[in-house]
Coordinates of C-alpha atoms in Angstrom, one line a residue:
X1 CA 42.4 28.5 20.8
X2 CA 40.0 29.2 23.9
X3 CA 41.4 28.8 27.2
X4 CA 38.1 29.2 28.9
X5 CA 34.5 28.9 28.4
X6 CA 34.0 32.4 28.7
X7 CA 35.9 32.9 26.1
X8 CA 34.5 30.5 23.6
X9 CA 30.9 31.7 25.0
X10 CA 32.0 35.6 24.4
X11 CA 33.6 34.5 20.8
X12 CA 30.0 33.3 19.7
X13 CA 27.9 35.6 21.2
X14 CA 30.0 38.5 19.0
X15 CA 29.3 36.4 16.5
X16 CA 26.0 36.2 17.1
X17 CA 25.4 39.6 18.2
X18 CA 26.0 40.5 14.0
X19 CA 23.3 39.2 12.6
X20 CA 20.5 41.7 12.0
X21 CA 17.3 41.5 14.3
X22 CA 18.8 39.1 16.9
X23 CA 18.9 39.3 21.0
X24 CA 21.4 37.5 22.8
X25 CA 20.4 36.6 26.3
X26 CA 23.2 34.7 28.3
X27 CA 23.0 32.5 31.0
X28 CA 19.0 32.7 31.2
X29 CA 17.0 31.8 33.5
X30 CA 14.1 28.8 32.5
X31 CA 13.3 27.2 35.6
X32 CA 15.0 24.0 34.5
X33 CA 17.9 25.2 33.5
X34 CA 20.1 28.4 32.5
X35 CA 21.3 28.2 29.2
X36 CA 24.8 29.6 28.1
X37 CA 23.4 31.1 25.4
X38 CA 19.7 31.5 24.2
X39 CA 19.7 33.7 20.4
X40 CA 16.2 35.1 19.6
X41 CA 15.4 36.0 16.3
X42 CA 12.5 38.4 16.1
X43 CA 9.5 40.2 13.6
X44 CA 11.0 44.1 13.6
X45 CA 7.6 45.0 12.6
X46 CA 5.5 43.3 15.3
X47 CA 8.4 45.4 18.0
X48 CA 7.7 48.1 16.2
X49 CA 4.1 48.0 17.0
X50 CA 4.4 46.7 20.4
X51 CA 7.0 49.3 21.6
X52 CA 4.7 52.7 20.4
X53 CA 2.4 51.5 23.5
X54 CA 4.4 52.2 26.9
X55 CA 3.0 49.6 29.3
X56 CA 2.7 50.2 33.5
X57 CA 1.9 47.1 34.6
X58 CA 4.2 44.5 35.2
X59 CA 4.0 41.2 33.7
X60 CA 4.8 37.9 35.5
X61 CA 5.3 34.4 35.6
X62 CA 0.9 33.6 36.3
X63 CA 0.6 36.5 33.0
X64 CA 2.6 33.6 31.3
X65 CA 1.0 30.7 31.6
X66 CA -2.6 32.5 31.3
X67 CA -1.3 32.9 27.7
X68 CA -0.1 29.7 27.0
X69 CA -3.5 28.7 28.5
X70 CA -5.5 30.8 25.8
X71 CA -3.1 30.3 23.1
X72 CA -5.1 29.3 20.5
X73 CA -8.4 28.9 21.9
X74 CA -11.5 31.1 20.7
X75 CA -13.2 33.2 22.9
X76 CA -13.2 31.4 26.4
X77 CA -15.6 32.7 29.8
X78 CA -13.1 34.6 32.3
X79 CA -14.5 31.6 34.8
X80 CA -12.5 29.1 32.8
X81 CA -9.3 30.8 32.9
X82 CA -9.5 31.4 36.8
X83 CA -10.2 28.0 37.3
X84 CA -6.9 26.8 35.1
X85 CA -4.9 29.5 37.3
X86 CA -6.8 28.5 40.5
X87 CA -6.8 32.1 41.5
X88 CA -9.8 34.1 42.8
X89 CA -12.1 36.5 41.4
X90 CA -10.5 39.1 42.3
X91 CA -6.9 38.0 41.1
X92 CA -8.2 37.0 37.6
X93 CA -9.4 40.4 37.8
X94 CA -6.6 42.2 38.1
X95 CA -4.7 39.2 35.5
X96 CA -7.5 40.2 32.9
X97 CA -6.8 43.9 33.5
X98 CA -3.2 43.6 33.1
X99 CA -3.4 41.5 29.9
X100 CA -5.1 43.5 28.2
X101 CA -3.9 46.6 28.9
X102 CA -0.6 45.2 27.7
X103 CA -2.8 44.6 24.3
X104 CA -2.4 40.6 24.8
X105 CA -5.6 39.9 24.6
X106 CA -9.3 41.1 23.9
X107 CA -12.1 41.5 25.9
X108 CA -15.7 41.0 25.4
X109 CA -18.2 41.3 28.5
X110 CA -17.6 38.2 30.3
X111 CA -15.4 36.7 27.1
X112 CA -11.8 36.8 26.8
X113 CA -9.2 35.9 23.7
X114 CA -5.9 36.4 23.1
X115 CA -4.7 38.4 20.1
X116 CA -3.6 37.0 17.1
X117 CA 0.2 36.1 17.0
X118 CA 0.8 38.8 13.9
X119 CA -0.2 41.4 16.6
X120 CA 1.9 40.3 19.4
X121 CA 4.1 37.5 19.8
X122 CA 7.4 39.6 18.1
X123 CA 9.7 36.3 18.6
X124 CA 10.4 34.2 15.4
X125 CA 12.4 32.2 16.8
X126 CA 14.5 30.5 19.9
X127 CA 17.6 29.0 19.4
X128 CA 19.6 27.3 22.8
X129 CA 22.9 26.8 23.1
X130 CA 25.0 25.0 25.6
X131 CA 28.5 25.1 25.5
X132 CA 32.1 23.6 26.8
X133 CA 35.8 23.0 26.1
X134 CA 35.6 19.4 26.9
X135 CA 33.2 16.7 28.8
X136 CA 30.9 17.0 25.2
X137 CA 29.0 13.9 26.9
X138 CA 27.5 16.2 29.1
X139 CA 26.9 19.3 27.3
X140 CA 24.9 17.1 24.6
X141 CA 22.9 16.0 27.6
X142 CA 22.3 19.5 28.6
X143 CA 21.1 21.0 25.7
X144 CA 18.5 18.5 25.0
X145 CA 17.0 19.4 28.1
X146 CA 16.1 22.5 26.5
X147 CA 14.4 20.9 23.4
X148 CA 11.0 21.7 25.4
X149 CA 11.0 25.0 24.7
X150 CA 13.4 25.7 21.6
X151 CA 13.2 25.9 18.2
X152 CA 16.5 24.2 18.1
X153 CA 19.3 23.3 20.3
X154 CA 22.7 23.3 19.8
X155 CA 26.3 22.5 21.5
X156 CA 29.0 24.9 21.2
X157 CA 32.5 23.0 21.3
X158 CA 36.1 24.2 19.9
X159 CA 37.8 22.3 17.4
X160 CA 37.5 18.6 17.8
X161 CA 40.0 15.6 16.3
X162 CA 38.4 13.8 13.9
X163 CA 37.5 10.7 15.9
X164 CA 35.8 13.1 18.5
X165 CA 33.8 15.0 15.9
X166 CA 32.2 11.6 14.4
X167 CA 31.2 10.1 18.2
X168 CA 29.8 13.9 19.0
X169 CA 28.0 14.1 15.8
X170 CA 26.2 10.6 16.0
X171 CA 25.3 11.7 19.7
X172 CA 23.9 14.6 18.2
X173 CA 21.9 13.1 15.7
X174 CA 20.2 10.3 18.0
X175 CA 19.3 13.1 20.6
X176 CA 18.3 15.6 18.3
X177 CA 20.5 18.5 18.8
X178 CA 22.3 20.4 16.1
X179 CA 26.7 21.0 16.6
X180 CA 28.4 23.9 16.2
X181 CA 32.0 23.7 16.3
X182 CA 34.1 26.9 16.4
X183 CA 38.0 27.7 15.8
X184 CA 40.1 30.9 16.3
X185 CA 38.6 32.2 12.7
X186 CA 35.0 30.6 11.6
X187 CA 32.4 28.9 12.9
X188 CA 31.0 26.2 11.5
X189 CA 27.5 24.8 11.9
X190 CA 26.2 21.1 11.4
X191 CA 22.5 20.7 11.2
X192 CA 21.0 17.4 11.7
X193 CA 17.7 18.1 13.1
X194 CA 15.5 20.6 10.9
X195 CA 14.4 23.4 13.3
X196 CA 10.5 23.4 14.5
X197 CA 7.7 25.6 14.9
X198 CA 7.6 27.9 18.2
X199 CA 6.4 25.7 20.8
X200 CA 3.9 27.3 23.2
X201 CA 4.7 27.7 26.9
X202 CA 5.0 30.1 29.4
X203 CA 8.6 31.0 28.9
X204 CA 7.9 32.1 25.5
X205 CA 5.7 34.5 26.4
X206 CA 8.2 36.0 28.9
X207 CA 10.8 36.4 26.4
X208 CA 8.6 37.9 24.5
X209 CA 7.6 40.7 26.7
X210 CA 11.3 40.7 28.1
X211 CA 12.8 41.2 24.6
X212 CA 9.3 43.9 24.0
X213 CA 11.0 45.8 27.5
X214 CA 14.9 45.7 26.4
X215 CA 14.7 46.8 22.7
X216 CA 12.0 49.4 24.0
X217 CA 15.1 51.2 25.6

């Protein structure tokens, strides 16, 4: 059995860490939040692509949300996007710049659109999960915090009595967040919310170009 979270968290993410095409972040950073675990499924082929292009400019949190801002938009005026970023014309100079020569986006006099997600957004999926040896309450609170930018969210727990397992399962189920429940030789997953699309906001395009950097090296 676990004596520590650490070692319930370090149990999973070996786990984890098996499965082919998957990054493990740990304790990551999302503004509301740091997950114990976030597990990111991605495209190999769309890496791939993105890695044979070595990028100089640096991409931050304003790069972000001008993404999510064009995300599925045709071709917008540069003007619009400043105004959304309230920035100057200079800044959404140097924004545009950097986008693009990070092959986000294309470019077309005054025009701008981002590229098509085949092209660049390697990420297939985001799955969050929150774990503890006891106070299950609380972690089930936590992790649906993190429905806002997950495909799914999940608790981690170690092996519950029954009684426990049936009040953290119907907690689960009215909040929306999936149970995994592991002992000292499997793991064992109880779905009871089917996973959802990729939901588009600024931190999943900087885990995109953060998992685009680390498996580049």
């Amino acid at each position: 059995m676990f004596n520590t979270e650490k070692e319930l968290v370090d149990s999973f993410v070996v786990h984890e860490s098996k499965k082919k095409n998957t990054k493990i972040f740990v304790e990551l950073e999302t503004n509301y939040g740091r997950p114990d675990i976030v597990v990111v499924k991605y495209h190999p082929h769309i890496i791939e692509k993105r890695i044979e292009k070595k990028y100089d400019s640096p991409f931050s949190r304003i790069h972000s949300y001008a993404l999510t801002f064009l995300y599925n938009k045709r071709w917008i005026r540069t003007e619009k996007l400043r105004d959304f970023l309230n920035v100057n014309d200079n800044q959404i100079s140097k924004i545009v710049i950097n986008l693009e020569n990070r092959g986000l986006i294309e470019k077309r006099s005054h025009l701008i659109k981002i590229k098509k997600n085949e092209d660049i957004l390697a990420i297939k999926s985001i799955k969050c999960v929150e774990a503890k040896l006891t106070n299950w309450k609380y972690v089930i609170e936590q992790a649906e915090r993190h429905l806002w930018f997950t495909n799914e969210s999940l608790v981690l727990l170690p092996t519950l009595s029954e009684d426990i397992l049936f009040k953290c399962e119907e907690l689960c189920k009215k909040t929306g967040v999936n149970l995994i429940v592991s002992g000292n030789k499997e793991i064992t997953t109880k779905v009871y919310t089917n996973n959802k699309k990729l939901i588009n906001t600024p931190l999943l395009w900087e885990i995109n170009e953060r998992l685009i950097k680390e498996l580049e090296k």
